[in-house]
Amino acid sequence: MDRSPERVRSGKGAGRLPVRTGVQHSITPWRCLVSWSYQPERICYTTNNTSDLLKQGAACNVLFVNSIDMESLTGPQAIAKTIAETLSADPQPNATIVHFKVSAQGITLTDNQRKLFFRRHYPLNTVTFCDVDPQERKWMKTDGTPAKLFGFVARKQGSTTDNVCHLFAELDPNQPASAIVNFVSRVIGLQKR
């Protein structure tokens, strides 16, 4: 690993990825597996080979907030409804840190502390939508700081019409919800080609 302050390069195949200058070094899977640069109001991914993107995947820790059955509802309406129901719930659910991994196989959530579940896997062909909150509402973390909300909609296991919306909040500002959503959406798009 090249740890010079001006260059960050990491992992197998890093030589094929463009070197980003001026990026603070941080060992986070999103940065190591996918190169991205932040531009105001826009997150851009670059890779030399789309099959590498699917093979490698990406992962980071996020706050798992809630899951709600949506019947046949999908798209931004499902995300908005899940957030509205979650924020108006009394008491609000306890968020827990989960490992959020996206690959060609789908989305895998792992609750390392096993507070709510051990591991859940959603095959890519069941994931129908992923986005940030269209109304830009925030989740209040336990430390009192607000975090952007995002979610994905997946077909309920064993169903062809019923959906479940899974809601998350940013845990680390270096892993923004917009970057996670863009990556998931790109992988979904590549899979559908």
Coordinates of C-alpha atoms in Angstrom, one line a residue:
M1 CA 0.0 0.0 0.0
D2 CA 1.3 3.4 -1.0
R3 CA 0.6 5.7 2.0
S4 CA 2.3 8.9 0.8
P5 CA 0.1 11.9 1.7
E6 CA -0.4 12.7 -2.0
R7 CA -1.4 9.3 -3.3
V8 CA -3.6 6.5 -2.0
R9 CA -3.3 3.1 -3.7
S10 CA -4.5 -0.1 -2.2
G11 CA -5.2 -3.8 -2.8
K12 CA -5.0 -6.2 -5.7
G13 CA -5.5 -4.5 -9.1
A14 CA -4.9 -1.1 -7.7
G15 CA -2.5 -0.4 -10.5
R16 CA -5.4 -0.5 -12.9
L17 CA -7.2 2.2 -11.0
P18 CA -6.4 5.9 -11.4
V19 CA -4.5 7.3 -8.5
R20 CA -6.4 10.1 -6.7
T21 CA -4.3 12.9 -5.3
G22 CA -5.2 15.0 -2.3
V23 CA -7.4 12.2 -0.7
Q24 CA -6.9 11.6 3.0
H25 CA -5.9 8.0 3.6
S26 CA -8.6 6.0 5.3
I27 CA -8.9 2.2 5.3
T28 CA -12.5 1.9 4.3
P29 CA -13.7 -0.7 1.8
W30 CA -15.6 1.7 -0.4
R31 CA -12.4 3.6 -1.1
C32 CA -10.2 0.5 -1.5
L33 CA -12.5 -1.3 -3.9
V34 CA -14.1 1.5 -5.9
S35 CA -12.3 4.7 -6.8
W36 CA -14.6 7.7 -6.5
S37 CA -14.2 11.4 -6.3
Y38 CA -16.5 13.9 -4.6
Q39 CA -17.8 16.8 -6.6
P40 CA -20.4 19.2 -5.2
E41 CA -23.8 17.6 -5.8
R42 CA -22.3 14.7 -7.7
I43 CA -20.5 11.4 -6.9
C44 CA -18.6 9.8 -9.7
Y45 CA -17.3 6.3 -10.0
T46 CA -14.5 5.3 -12.2
T47 CA -13.4 1.8 -13.1
N48 CA -11.5 0.3 -16.1
N49 CA -13.7 -2.8 -16.3
T50 CA -17.4 -3.1 -15.3
S51 CA -16.9 -6.9 -14.7
D52 CA -14.2 -5.9 -12.1
L53 CA -16.7 -3.7 -10.4
L54 CA -19.2 -6.6 -10.1
K55 CA -16.5 -9.1 -9.0
Q56 CA -15.0 -6.9 -6.3
G57 CA -18.1 -5.3 -4.9
A58 CA -17.9 -2.9 -2.1
A59 CA -18.8 -2.7 1.6
C60 CA -19.0 -0.3 4.5
N61 CA -20.7 0.0 7.9
V62 CA -24.1 1.8 8.1
L63 CA -26.9 2.1 10.6
F64 CA -29.7 -0.3 10.0
V65 CA -32.9 1.6 11.0
N66 CA -35.9 -0.5 10.0
S67 CA -37.6 -2.8 7.5
I68 CA -41.3 -2.4 6.5
D69 CA -43.5 -4.6 4.3
M70 CA -44.7 -2.5 1.3
E71 CA -47.1 -4.9 -0.4
S72 CA -46.5 -4.1 -4.1
L73 CA -45.2 -0.5 -3.6
T74 CA -41.7 0.2 -4.9
G75 CA -39.6 3.2 -6.0
P76 CA -39.3 6.5 -4.2
Q77 CA -42.8 6.1 -2.8
A78 CA -41.7 3.0 -0.9
I79 CA -38.7 4.8 0.5
A80 CA -40.8 7.9 1.5
K81 CA -43.5 5.7 3.2
T82 CA -41.0 3.7 5.1
I83 CA -39.2 6.8 6.4
A84 CA -42.5 8.5 7.4
E85 CA -43.7 5.4 9.3
T86 CA -40.4 4.9 11.0
L87 CA -40.0 8.6 12.1
S88 CA -43.6 8.7 13.4
A89 CA -43.3 5.4 15.3
D90 CA -43.5 5.7 19.1
P91 CA -41.0 4.5 20.2
Q92 CA -38.7 4.8 17.3
P93 CA -36.7 1.7 16.4
N94 CA -33.2 1.3 17.8
A95 CA -30.7 1.6 14.9
T96 CA -27.8 -0.9 14.9
I97 CA -24.5 -1.0 13.0
V98 CA -24.5 -3.4 10.1
H99 CA -21.9 -4.3 7.5
F100 CA -23.5 -3.4 4.1
K101 CA -21.9 -5.4 1.2
V102 CA -22.9 -5.0 -2.5
S103 CA -21.6 -7.5 -5.1
A104 CA -22.8 -9.3 -8.2
Q105 CA -24.5 -11.8 -5.9
G106 CA -26.6 -9.0 -4.3
I107 CA -26.8 -7.1 -1.0
T108 CA -25.6 -8.8 2.2
L109 CA -26.3 -7.3 5.6
T110 CA -24.3 -8.6 8.6
D111 CA -25.1 -7.5 12.1
N112 CA -21.8 -8.3 13.7
Q113 CA -23.1 -7.7 17.2
R114 CA -26.2 -9.9 16.4
K115 CA -28.6 -7.4 18.0
L116 CA -31.3 -7.9 15.4
F117 CA -30.1 -10.6 13.1
F118 CA -26.9 -12.4 12.1
R119 CA -26.9 -12.1 8.3
R120 CA -29.5 -11.3 5.6
H121 CA -28.9 -11.7 1.9
Y122 CA -30.9 -10.1 -0.9
P123 CA -30.1 -11.5 -4.4
L124 CA -29.5 -8.8 -6.9
N125 CA -32.5 -9.9 -9.0
T126 CA -34.8 -9.2 -6.1
V127 CA -33.5 -5.7 -5.4
T128 CA -35.8 -3.3 -7.4
F129 CA -34.9 0.1 -6.2
C130 CA -32.4 2.1 -4.1
D131 CA -32.3 5.8 -3.2
V132 CA -31.8 8.4 -0.6
D133 CA -34.8 10.0 1.1
P134 CA -36.6 12.1 -1.5
Q135 CA -37.6 14.6 1.2
E136 CA -34.1 14.8 2.7
R137 CA -35.2 13.9 6.3
K138 CA -32.6 12.9 8.8
W139 CA -32.1 10.2 11.4
M140 CA -30.8 11.4 14.8
K141 CA -27.8 9.2 15.8
T142 CA -27.3 8.4 19.5
D143 CA -24.6 11.1 19.7
G144 CA -27.2 13.7 18.6
T145 CA -25.9 14.2 15.1
P146 CA -28.2 14.0 12.1
A147 CA -27.6 11.4 9.4
K148 CA -29.0 11.1 5.9
L149 CA -31.5 8.3 5.3
F150 CA -31.5 5.9 2.4
G151 CA -33.0 2.6 1.6
F152 CA -33.5 -0.2 -0.9
V153 CA -36.6 -2.1 -1.9
A154 CA -36.4 -5.9 -2.5
R155 CA -38.9 -8.6 -3.3
K156 CA -40.1 -10.5 -0.3
Q157 CA -38.7 -14.0 -0.2
G158 CA -41.0 -16.4 -2.0
S159 CA -43.2 -13.6 -3.5
T160 CA -43.4 -12.2 -7.0
T161 CA -45.4 -9.1 -6.0
D162 CA -44.7 -8.2 -2.4
N163 CA -41.9 -5.9 -1.4
V164 CA -40.0 -5.0 1.7
C165 CA -38.2 -1.6 2.1
H166 CA -35.0 -1.6 4.2
L167 CA -34.0 1.7 5.7
F168 CA -30.5 2.8 6.7
A169 CA -28.7 5.9 7.9
E170 CA -25.2 7.1 7.2
L171 CA -22.8 6.1 10.0
D172 CA -19.6 7.7 8.7
P173 CA -19.6 11.0 6.7
N174 CA -16.7 9.6 4.7
Q175 CA -19.2 6.9 3.4
P176 CA -22.1 9.2 2.3
A177 CA -25.5 7.8 1.5
S178 CA -25.3 9.2 -2.0
A179 CA -22.2 7.2 -2.8
I180 CA -23.7 4.0 -1.5
V181 CA -27.0 4.6 -3.4
N182 CA -25.0 5.4 -6.6
F183 CA -23.0 2.2 -6.3
V184 CA -26.0 0.0 -5.6
S185 CA -27.9 1.6 -8.5
R186 CA -25.0 1.1 -10.8
V187 CA -24.6 -2.6 -9.9
I188 CA -28.4 -3.1 -10.4
G189 CA -28.1 -1.4 -13.8
L190 CA -25.1 -3.5 -14.8
Q191 CA -26.9 -6.6 -13.8
K192 CA -29.9 -5.8 -15.9
R193 CA -27.9 -5.3 -19.1

